[in-house]
mmCIF file of C-alpha atoms in Angstrom:
data_model
loop_
_atom_site.group_PDB
_atom_site.id
_atom_site.type_symbol
_atom_site.label_atom_id
_atom_site.label_comp_id
_atom_site.label_asym_id
_atom_site.label_seq_id
_atom_site.Cartn_x
_atom_site.Cartn_y
_atom_site.Cartn_z
ATOM 1 C CA ARG B 1 126.279 78.332 81.050
ATOM 2 C CA VAL B 2 127.313 77.077 77.652
ATOM 3 C CA SER B 3 129.822 79.416 75.987
ATOM 4 C CA SER B 4 130.547 79.564 72.285
ATOM 5 C CA ASP B 5 134.183 78.357 72.655
ATOM 6 C CA GLY B 6 133.785 75.188 74.639
ATOM 7 C CA LYS B 7 136.243 76.586 77.273
ATOM 8 C CA PRO B 8 134.840 77.120 80.813
ATOM 9 C CA PRO B 9 133.196 80.601 81.180
ATOM 10 C CA LYS B 10 135.119 83.486 82.786
ATOM 11 C CA PHE B 11 134.832 83.447 86.564
ATOM 12 C CA GLN B 12 132.266 85.966 87.661
ATOM 13 C CA PRO B 13 132.287 86.706 91.361
ATOM 14 C CA PRO B 14 128.884 86.421 93.048
ATOM 15 C CA PRO B 15 127.028 89.758 93.470
ATOM 16 C CA LYS B 16 127.755 91.523 96.765
ATOM 17 C CA PRO B 17 124.799 91.253 99.197
ATOM 18 C CA VAL B 18 122.997 94.579 99.725
ATOM 19 C CA ILE B 19 122.395 95.086 103.468
ATOM 20 C CA ILE B 20 119.380 97.336 104.186
ATOM 21 C CA ASP B 21 119.479 98.401 107.832
ATOM 22 C CA ARG B 22 115.817 99.064 108.629
ATOM 23 C CA ARG B 23 116.683 100.873 111.842
ATOM 24 C CA THR B 24 118.416 103.818 110.171
ATOM 25 C CA GLN B 25 115.754 104.012 107.491
ATOM 26 C CA LYS B 26 112.856 104.299 109.930
ATOM 27 C CA GLU B 27 114.419 107.262 111.742
ATOM 28 C CA GLU B 28 113.761 109.538 108.782
ATOM 29 C CA MET B 29 109.994 108.832 108.770
ATOM 30 C CA ARG B 30 109.382 110.350 112.163
ATOM 31 C CA PHE B 31 105.964 110.689 113.697
ATOM 32 C CA LEU B 32 104.422 114.158 113.492
ATOM 33 C CA SER B 33 101.813 114.848 116.171
ATOM 34 C CA PRO B 34 98.454 115.680 114.542
ATOM 35 C CA GLU B 35 98.063 118.983 116.421
ATOM 36 C CA PHE B 36 100.934 120.510 114.392
ATOM 37 C CA ILE B 37 98.973 120.309 111.159
ATOM 38 C CA PRO B 38 96.967 123.548 110.801
ATOM 39 C CA PRO B 39 93.228 123.186 110.201
ATOM 40 C CA ARG B 40 91.680 124.024 106.875
ATOM 41 C CA GLY B 41 90.772 127.719 106.844
ATOM 42 C CA ARG B 42 91.726 131.225 105.841
ATOM 43 C CA THR B 43 93.725 132.200 108.929
ATOM 44 C CA ALA B 44 97.148 133.718 108.346
ATOM 45 C CA PRO B 45 99.929 131.109 108.560
ATOM 46 C CA LEU B 46 101.851 133.436 110.873
ATOM 47 C CA LYS B 47 99.498 132.551 113.733
ATOM 48 C CA TYR B 48 100.236 128.828 113.330
ATOM 49 C CA TYR B 49 103.959 129.513 112.972
ATOM 50 C CA ILE B 50 104.067 131.366 116.297
ATOM 51 C CA GLU B 51 101.989 128.625 117.959
ATOM 52 C CA ARG B 52 104.328 125.961 116.619
ATOM 53 C CA LYS B 53 107.313 127.804 118.058
ATOM 54 C CA ASP B 54 105.634 127.781 121.472
ATOM 55 C CA MET B 55 104.759 124.089 121.121
ATOM 56 C CA ILE B 56 108.359 123.218 120.231
ATOM 57 C CA GLN B 57 109.569 125.300 123.181
ATOM 58 C CA ARG B 58 107.377 123.266 125.520
ATOM 59 C CA ARG B 59 108.473 119.977 123.921
ATOM 60 C CA LYS B 60 112.126 120.847 124.513
ATOM 61 C CA VAL B 61 111.458 121.136 128.223
ATOM 62 C CA PHE B 62 108.968 118.294 128.572
ATOM 63 C CA ASN B 63 108.942 115.109 126.529
ATOM 64 C CA ILE B 64 105.589 114.376 124.881
ATOM 65 C CA PRO B 65 105.880 110.827 123.537
ATOM 66 C CA GLU B 66 104.397 109.513 120.337
ATOM 67 C CA PHE B 67 100.974 108.015 121.022
ATOM 68 C CA TYR B 68 97.851 107.164 119.084
ATOM 69 C CA VAL B 69 94.165 106.723 119.753
ATOM 70 C CA GLY B 70 93.707 103.299 121.313
ATOM 71 C CA ASP B 71 96.837 102.997 123.380
ATOM 72 C CA VAL B 72 97.144 102.978 127.151
ATOM 73 C CA LEU B 73 98.743 106.026 128.786
ATOM 74 C CA ALA B 74 99.583 107.000 132.354
ATOM 75 C CA VAL B 75 99.488 110.743 133.062
ATOM 76 C CA THR B 76 100.810 112.375 136.258
ATOM 77 C CA THR B 77 99.442 115.887 136.845
ATOM 78 C CA ALA B 78 100.232 118.452 139.493
ATOM 79 C CA ASN B 79 97.254 118.672 141.826
ATOM 80 C CA PRO B 80 97.228 120.966 144.857
ATOM 81 C CA TYR B 81 94.474 118.883 146.455
ATOM 82 C CA ALA B 82 96.173 115.500 146.165
ATOM 83 C CA SER B 83 98.543 113.903 148.652
ATOM 84 C CA ASP B 84 102.123 114.384 147.362
ATOM 85 C CA LYS B 85 100.687 117.204 145.251
ATOM 86 C CA SER B 86 100.533 114.933 142.153
ATOM 87 C CA SER B 87 97.919 112.475 140.894
ATOM 88 C CA ARG B 88 98.301 109.651 138.387
ATOM 89 C CA PHE B 89 95.622 108.437 135.970
ATOM 90 C CA VAL B 90 95.897 105.421 133.668
ATOM 91 C CA GLY B 91 93.539 104.995 130.733
ATOM 92 C CA ILE B 92 93.026 104.263 127.062
ATOM 93 C CA CYS B 93 93.186 107.252 124.743
ATOM 94 C CA ILE B 94 89.781 107.474 123.036
ATOM 95 C CA GLN B 95 90.100 110.791 121.236
ATOM 96 C CA ARG B 96 92.720 113.341 120.234
ATOM 97 C CA GLY B 97 91.254 116.750 119.491
ATOM 98 C CA GLY B 98 92.214 120.372 119.072
ATOM 99 C CA LYS B 99 95.039 121.945 117.099
ATOM 100 C CA GLY B 100 98.003 123.948 118.276
ATOM 101 C CA LEU B 101 98.537 124.631 121.963
ATOM 102 C CA GLY B 102 94.970 123.661 122.862
ATOM 103 C CA ALA B 103 95.446 120.065 121.747
ATOM 104 C CA THR B 104 93.664 117.625 124.057
ATOM 105 C CA PHE B 105 93.363 113.898 124.495
ATOM 106 C CA VAL B 106 90.728 111.988 126.448
ATOM 107 C CA LEU B 107 91.692 109.017 128.610
ATOM 108 C CA ARG B 108 89.097 106.500 129.719
ATOM 109 C CA ASN B 109 89.213 103.841 132.416
ATOM 110 C CA VAL B 110 86.761 101.902 134.544
ATOM 111 C CA ILE B 111 87.618 102.155 138.267
ATOM 112 C CA GLU B 112 85.505 100.230 140.800
ATOM 113 C CA ASP B 113 82.764 99.660 138.194
ATOM 114 C CA GLN B 114 82.572 103.387 137.468
ATOM 115 C CA GLY B 115 83.617 104.643 134.042
ATOM 116 C CA VAL B 116 85.792 107.751 134.311
ATOM 117 C CA GLU B 117 87.034 109.931 131.447
ATOM 118 C CA ILE B 118 89.479 112.796 131.791
ATOM 119 C CA CYS B 119 90.272 115.280 129.009
ATOM 120 C CA TYR B 120 93.898 116.405 129.351
ATOM 121 C CA GLU B 121 95.531 119.317 127.560
ATOM 122 C CA LEU B 122 98.818 118.159 125.988
ATOM 123 C CA TYR B 123 100.646 121.455 126.532
ATOM 124 C CA SER B 124 99.309 122.268 129.972
ATOM 125 C CA PRO B 125 102.070 123.096 132.474
ATOM 126 C CA ARG B 126 100.190 121.063 135.092
ATOM 127 C CA ILE B 127 101.109 117.810 133.373
ATOM 128 C CA GLN B 128 104.273 116.394 134.930
ATOM 129 C CA ALA B 129 104.723 113.138 133.008
ATOM 130 C CA ILE B 130 103.108 111.164 130.189
ATOM 131 C CA GLU B 131 104.114 107.501 129.876
ATOM 132 C CA VAL B 132 102.950 105.210 127.125
ATOM 133 C CA LEU B 133 102.230 101.862 128.760
ATOM 134 C CA LYS B 134 101.078 100.077 125.617
ATOM 135 C CA LEU B 135 101.517 101.594 122.165
ATOM 136 C CA GLU B 136 99.019 100.326 119.637
ATOM 137 C CA LYS B 137 96.485 101.591 117.132
ATOM 138 C CA ARG B 138 92.883 100.563 116.647
ATOM 139 C CA LEU B 139 90.686 100.308 113.590
ATOM 140 C CA ASP B 140 89.079 103.726 114.263
ATOM 141 C CA GLU B 141 90.348 107.234 114.970
ATOM 142 C CA ASN B 142 87.673 107.857 117.609
ATOM 143 C CA LEU B 143 86.799 105.320 120.278
ATOM 144 C CA MET B 144 83.855 107.169 121.858
ATOM 145 C CA TYR B 145 81.796 104.004 121.337
ATOM 146 C CA LEU B 146 83.633 102.453 124.265
ATOM 147 C CA ARG B 147 81.140 104.304 126.488
ATOM 148 C CA ASP B 148 78.408 101.997 125.154
ATOM 149 C CA ALA B 149 80.572 98.905 125.011
ATOM 150 C CA LEU B 150 80.841 96.321 127.762
ATOM 151 C CA PRO B 151 83.026 97.673 130.581
ATOM 152 C CA GLU B 152 85.652 94.944 130.124
ATOM 153 C CA TYR B 153 86.932 96.744 126.998
ATOM 154 C CA SER B 154 87.674 99.939 128.938
ATOM 155 C CA THR B 155 89.169 98.466 132.120
ATOM 156 C CA PHE B 156 92.914 98.761 132.475
ATOM 157 C CA ASP B 157 94.955 97.916 135.532
ATOM 158 C CA VAL B 158 96.186 101.066 137.266
ATOM 159 C CA ASN B 159 99.487 99.407 138.141
ATOM 160 C CA MET B 160 100.133 97.796 134.780
ATOM 161 C CA LYS B 161 103.752 97.628 133.654
ATOM 162 C CA PRO B 162 104.759 99.278 130.374
ATOM 163 C CA VAL B 163 104.792 96.759 127.525
ATOM 164 C CA PRO B 164 108.333 96.660 126.069
ATOM 165 C CA ARG B 165 108.639 97.646 122.434
ATOM 166 C CA MET B 166 111.496 97.865 119.932
ATOM 167 C CA ASP B 167 112.048 101.226 118.298
ATOM 168 C CA HIS B 168 111.945 100.178 114.662
ATOM 169 C CA GLU B 169 108.950 97.891 114.796
ATOM 170 C CA GLU B 170 105.713 98.894 113.137
ATOM 171 C CA ILE B 171 102.929 100.066 115.422
ATOM 172 C CA PRO B 172 100.621 97.068 115.955
ATOM 173 C CA VAL B 173 96.966 97.497 114.996
ATOM 174 C CA ASN B 174 94.559 95.895 117.444
ATOM 175 C CA LYS B 175 91.752 94.523 115.296
ATOM 176 C CA VAL B 176 89.485 93.739 118.228
ATOM 177 C CA GLN B 177 85.733 93.832 117.515
ATOM 178 C CA VAL B 178 84.127 95.286 120.589
ATOM 179 C CA ARG B 179 80.833 93.904 121.906
ATOM 180 C CA MET B 180 78.257 96.480 122.910
ATOM 181 C CA LYS B 181 75.713 96.832 125.680
ATOM 182 C CA PRO B 182 72.093 96.539 124.536
ATOM 183 C CA LYS B 183 70.683 99.573 122.737
ATOM 184 C CA PRO B 184 69.951 102.535 123.287
ATOM 185 C CA TRP B 185 73.461 103.889 122.869
ATOM 186 C CA SER B 186 74.613 107.478 123.296
ATOM 187 C CA LYS B 187 75.049 107.768 119.513
ATOM 188 C CA ARG B 188 73.727 105.532 116.737
ATOM 189 C CA TRP B 189 77.099 103.966 116.007
ATOM 190 C CA GLU B 190 75.738 101.687 113.265
ATOM 191 C CA ARG B 191 75.146 104.706 110.996
ATOM 192 C CA PRO B 192 77.657 105.174 108.141
ATOM 193 C CA LYS B 193 78.464 108.764 109.232
ATOM 194 C CA TYR B 194 80.611 107.409 112.072
ATOM 195 C CA ASN B 195 82.188 104.736 109.860
ATOM 196 C CA ILE B 196 83.134 102.499 112.750
ATOM 197 C CA LYS B 197 84.973 99.295 112.009
ATOM 198 C CA GLY B 198 85.775 98.189 115.530
ATOM 199 C CA ILE B 199 82.309 97.134 116.728
ATOM 200 C CA LYS B 200 80.811 93.690 116.377
ATOM 201 C CA PHE B 201 77.251 94.690 115.512
ATOM 202 C CA GLU B 202 74.871 92.011 116.693
ATOM 203 C CA LEU B 203 71.881 93.854 115.229
ATOM 204 C CA PRO B 204 69.486 92.123 112.818
ATOM 205 C CA GLU B 205 70.172 92.538 109.090
ATOM 206 C CA HIS B 206 67.172 94.793 108.417
ATOM 207 C CA LYS B 207 68.358 97.267 111.074
ATOM 208 C CA MET B 208 71.842 97.428 109.532
ATOM 209 C CA GLN B 209 70.336 98.032 106.100
ATOM 210 C CA ALA B 210 67.947 100.661 107.497
ATOM 211 C CA ALA B 211 70.976 102.477 108.925
ATOM 212 C CA GLN B 212 72.498 102.669 105.423
ATOM 213 C CA LYS B 213 69.620 105.014 104.498
ATOM 214 C CA TRP B 214 71.636 107.801 106.139
ATOM 215 C CA SER B 215 74.738 107.164 104.090
ATOM 216 C CA GLN B 216 76.072 110.074 102.030
ATOM 217 C CA PRO B 217 78.218 108.427 99.343
ATOM 218 C CA TRP B 218 78.781 111.762 97.560
ATOM 219 C CA LEU B 219 80.778 113.184 100.496
ATOM 220 C CA GLU B 220 84.045 111.486 99.592
ATOM 221 C CA PHE B 221 83.939 113.035 96.104
ATOM 222 C CA ASP B 222 83.129 116.547 97.330
ATOM 223 C CA MET B 223 86.005 118.699 96.061
ATOM 224 C CA LEU B 224 85.269 121.638 98.323
ATOM 225 C CA ARG B 225 85.914 119.424 101.353
ATOM 226 C CA GLU B 226 89.267 118.200 100.074
ATOM 227 C CA TYR B 227 92.235 118.981 102.288
ATOM 228 C CA ASP B 228 95.492 117.470 101.166
ATOM 229 C CA THR B 229 97.954 117.803 104.005
ATOM 230 C CA SER B 230 100.919 115.892 102.529
ATOM 231 C CA LYS B 231 102.937 118.958 101.405
ATOM 232 C CA ILE B 232 102.098 120.988 104.503
ATOM 233 C CA GLU B 233 103.050 117.998 106.667
ATOM 234 C CA GLU B 234 106.431 117.621 104.955
ATOM 235 C CA LYS B 235 107.290 121.273 105.505
ATOM 236 C CA ILE B 236 106.163 121.251 109.120
ATOM 237 C CA ARG B 237 107.944 117.978 109.843
ATOM 238 C CA LYS B 238 111.233 119.378 108.549
ATOM 239 C CA GLU B 239 110.736 122.600 110.492
ATOM 240 C CA VAL B 240 109.855 120.802 113.734
ATOM 241 C CA SER B 241 112.741 118.316 113.521
ATOM 242 C CA GLU B 242 115.215 121.136 112.818
ATOM 243 C CA GLU B 243 113.986 123.199 115.752
ATOM 244 C CA LEU B 244 113.990 120.242 118.142
ATOM 245 C CA GLU B 245 117.569 119.338 117.277
ATOM 246 C CA LYS B 246 118.877 122.813 118.086
ATOM 247 C CA SER S 1 70.131 104.918 133.308
ATOM 248 C CA ILE S 2 68.104 104.858 130.153
ATOM 249 C CA THR S 3 68.559 108.257 128.524
ATOM 250 C CA GLY S 4 71.938 109.056 127.041
ATOM 251 C CA ALA S 5 71.860 112.859 127.187
ATOM 252 C CA CYS S 6 74.911 114.417 128.840
ATOM 253 C CA ARG S 7 73.723 117.062 131.233
ATOM 254 C CA ALA S 8 74.374 118.030 134.810
ATOM 255 C CA ILE S 9 71.874 117.280 137.562
ATOM 256 C CA GLN S 10 68.583 119.183 137.714
ATOM 257 C CA LYS S 11 65.010 118.514 138.860
ATOM 258 C CA LEU S 12 63.748 115.024 138.020
ATOM 259 C CA THR S 13 67.138 113.546 137.070
ATOM 260 C CA ARG S 14 67.622 109.980 138.183
ATOM 261 C CA VAL S 15 70.791 109.682 140.228
ATOM 262 C CA ARG S 16 72.928 106.890 141.564
ATOM 263 C CA VAL S 17 73.677 106.763 145.278
ATOM 264 C CA VAL S 18 77.273 105.621 145.735
ATOM 265 C CA ASP S 19 77.720 105.292 149.493
ATOM 266 C CA ASN S 20 76.888 102.179 151.496
ATOM 267 C CA SER S 21 73.874 103.601 153.358
ATOM 268 C CA ALA S 22 70.794 101.410 153.791
ATOM 269 C CA LEU S 23 68.524 104.042 152.226
ATOM 270 C CA GLY S 24 70.634 104.217 149.097
ATOM 271 C CA ASN S 25 71.165 100.505 148.568
ATOM 272 C CA THR S 26 67.842 98.834 149.347
ATOM 273 C CA PRO S 27 65.940 98.174 146.113
ATOM 274 C CA TYR S 28 62.770 100.141 145.459
ATOM 275 C CA HIS S 29 60.456 100.141 142.447
ATOM 276 C CA ARG S 30 61.358 103.782 141.645
ATOM 277 C CA PRO S 31 64.876 105.132 141.165
ATOM 278 C CA PRO S 32 66.040 108.014 143.424
ATOM 279 C CA LYS S 33 65.248 111.346 141.704
ATOM 280 C CA CYS S 34 66.350 114.912 142.309
ATOM 281 C CA ILE S 35 63.519 117.251 143.282
ATOM 282 C CA HIS S 36 65.416 120.453 144.083
ATOM 283 C CA VAL S 37 68.882 121.875 143.543
ATOM 284 C CA TYR S 38 70.230 124.273 146.207
ATOM 285 C CA ASN S 39 71.744 126.641 143.692
ATOM 286 C CA LYS S 40 70.956 130.014 142.099
ATOM 287 C CA THR S 41 70.580 128.204 138.757
ATOM 288 C CA GLY S 42 68.621 124.977 138.897
ATOM 289 C CA VAL S 43 71.605 123.058 137.512
ATOM 290 C CA GLY S 44 73.741 121.059 139.925
ATOM 291 C CA LYS S 45 77.437 120.403 139.333
ATOM 292 C CA VAL S 46 80.044 118.601 141.499
ATOM 293 C CA GLY S 47 79.903 119.922 145.038
ATOM 294 C CA ASP S 48 76.298 121.146 144.968
ATOM 295 C CA LYS S 49 73.658 120.023 147.459
ATOM 296 C CA ILE S 50 70.376 118.660 146.126
ATOM 297 C CA LEU S 51 67.127 117.268 147.562
ATOM 298 C CA LEU S 52 66.459 113.666 146.645
ATOM 299 C CA ALA S 53 63.253 111.634 146.728
ATOM 300 C CA ILE S 54 64.196 108.071 147.789
ATOM 301 C CA LYS S 55 61.782 105.377 148.925
ATOM 302 C CA GLY S 56 59.039 107.917 149.485
ATOM 303 C CA GLU S 57 61.254 110.128 151.710
ATOM 304 C CA LYS S 58 63.043 113.417 151.111
ATOM 305 C CA LYS S 59 66.781 113.395 151.743
ATOM 306 C CA LYS S 60 69.563 115.842 151.030
ATOM 307 C CA ALA S 61 72.515 114.710 148.979
ATOM 308 C CA LEU S 62 75.823 115.961 147.616
ATOM 309 C CA ILE S 63 76.756 115.600 143.938
ATOM 310 C CA VAL S 64 80.104 113.873 143.513
ATOM 311 C CA GLY S 65 80.138 113.327 139.767
ATOM 312 C CA HIS S 66 77.985 113.845 136.708
ATOM 313 C CA LYS S 67 77.841 112.794 133.065
ATOM 314 C CA MET S 68 78.314 116.323 131.784
ATOM 315 C CA PRO S 69 81.852 117.156 130.632
ATOM 316 C CA GLY S 70 83.328 119.846 132.867
ATOM 317 C CA PRO S 71 86.528 121.908 132.710
ATOM 318 C CA ASN S 72 89.573 120.149 131.244
ATOM 319 C CA MET S 73 91.650 118.029 133.645
ATOM 320 C CA THR S 74 88.521 117.216 135.698
ATOM 321 C CA PRO S 75 86.996 113.736 135.493
ATOM 322 C CA ARG S 76 83.693 112.987 133.777
ATOM 323 C CA PHE S 77 81.799 110.027 135.120
ATOM 324 C CA ASP S 78 79.556 107.595 133.269
ATOM 325 C CA SER S 79 76.744 108.033 135.802
ATOM 326 C CA ASN S 80 75.386 110.863 137.974
ATOM 327 C CA ASN S 81 76.801 110.031 141.396
ATOM 328 C CA VAL S 82 75.455 111.338 144.661
ATOM 329 C CA VAL S 83 76.223 110.843 148.393
ATOM 330 C CA LEU S 84 73.364 110.961 150.918
ATOM 331 C CA ILE S 85 73.746 113.639 153.561
ATOM 332 C CA GLU S 86 71.937 114.939 156.661
ATOM 333 C CA ASP S 87 70.805 118.556 156.999
ATOM 334 C CA SER S 88 73.879 119.215 159.140
ATOM 335 C CA GLY S 89 76.186 117.961 156.376
ATOM 336 C CA ASN S 90 77.116 114.589 157.923
ATOM 337 C CA PRO S 91 77.083 111.655 155.509
ATOM 338 C CA ILE S 92 74.676 108.807 156.256
ATOM 339 C CA GLY S 93 76.855 106.008 154.837
ATOM 340 C CA THR S 94 80.211 104.902 156.171
ATOM 341 C CA ARG S 95 82.175 104.154 152.999
ATOM 342 C CA ILE S 96 82.338 105.424 149.418
ATOM 343 C CA LYS S 97 83.888 102.948 147.003
ATOM 344 C CA THR S 98 83.465 104.859 143.726
ATOM 345 C CA PRO S 99 86.145 107.422 142.820
ATOM 346 C CA ILE S 100 85.569 111.040 143.896
ATOM 347 C CA PRO S 101 87.070 114.027 142.042
ATOM 348 C CA TYR S 102 89.914 115.881 143.753
ATOM 349 C CA THR S 103 88.107 119.205 143.189
ATOM 350 C CA LEU S 104 85.894 118.504 146.204
ATOM 351 C CA ARG S 105 88.990 118.919 148.390
ATOM 352 C CA ARG S 106 88.892 122.642 147.729
ATOM 353 C CA ARG S 107 85.945 122.944 150.133
ATOM 354 C CA GLU S 108 87.610 120.857 152.813
ATOM 355 C CA GLY S 109 85.733 122.682 155.577
ATOM 356 C CA GLU S 110 82.209 121.734 154.476
ATOM 357 C CA PHE S 111 82.954 118.270 153.084
ATOM 358 C CA SER S 112 85.637 117.023 155.465
ATOM 359 C CA LYS S 113 83.483 114.156 156.788
ATOM 360 C CA ILE S 114 82.504 113.017 153.277
ATOM 361 C CA LEU S 115 86.119 113.170 152.079
ATOM 362 C CA ALA S 116 87.120 111.181 155.141
ATOM 363 C CA ILE S 117 84.884 108.247 154.175
ATOM 364 C CA ALA S 118 85.904 108.344 150.499
ATOM 365 C CA ARG S 119 88.364 105.636 149.430
ATOM 366 C CA ASN S 120 89.496 106.480 145.902
ATOM 367 C CA PHE S 121 90.173 109.864 144.399
ATOM 368 C CA VAL S 122 90.484 110.664 140.689
#
């Protein structure tokens, strides 16, 4: 730089580099399982508080990993009728339902050309282990359309090895567009009420436009249906992380 | 199957025979249909015996899986599966490739021969 004097400018040391360690930052934004968030209603919060205490108690004894709809899990349950008294099932999680202790998740797999789905209860004492073999998200929250998709999209090897994953990486989103069997399907997935983004619709244009007849564009602006969970989530997340650390 | 409704097996449901018997696997122009359920209610669940009409004959069969969702932790199959059986309870086929639910093991006495020919359990 040109100074007013003509003498060389005063030495300014270069600015110190700011090191942002992403690993420590990500630990604060921990995943909160969706069954902790109470549903929208007029029930007393005390009921949900007591349920949460029981859920945390179970989580201290048994580790329930973080998983999403669309990832592959292997669940070992205690079964009095199985050899070795325990049975293992591997499948893709297509739905997570229920709140509180009755939270469930449905795993789907195709074994010997037969599609099998099992609905497991997360907090059931019969479950002995839950392993996440492949952690990933999909474009939709509900993958029930896999029942009407070609079986190759629901087949997963029973002896597949867990896919290694670093702790601080973002959860990958699998943007696969699933191809469907010919219609009729169990539900009319092309209708806007299901809002499915993960299907490659090979239907003619006029059918897709006819399906838009059932769209309800006013629903997203309906104020009586609003349920903002951000503040409730923050409180519950703090509560849960404090209790789990004890 | 053509219809998508999720119900258990009752009269006139089309079923899928899963063992390797000749009667169940030879093609015929009509699918095997249930004509009677041996139950107080007419609705058949896993482990119930039914009467099937296959290839113009009547045959008894045992339900080993249906499309209707059952109690939690039990499997739900994508087709209504059935194993052909004699009146005495002996299976006609010699092998069952499709997975069978573990809940059938509870009645080991009646179904021991069918469980013996089953390969995979779910």
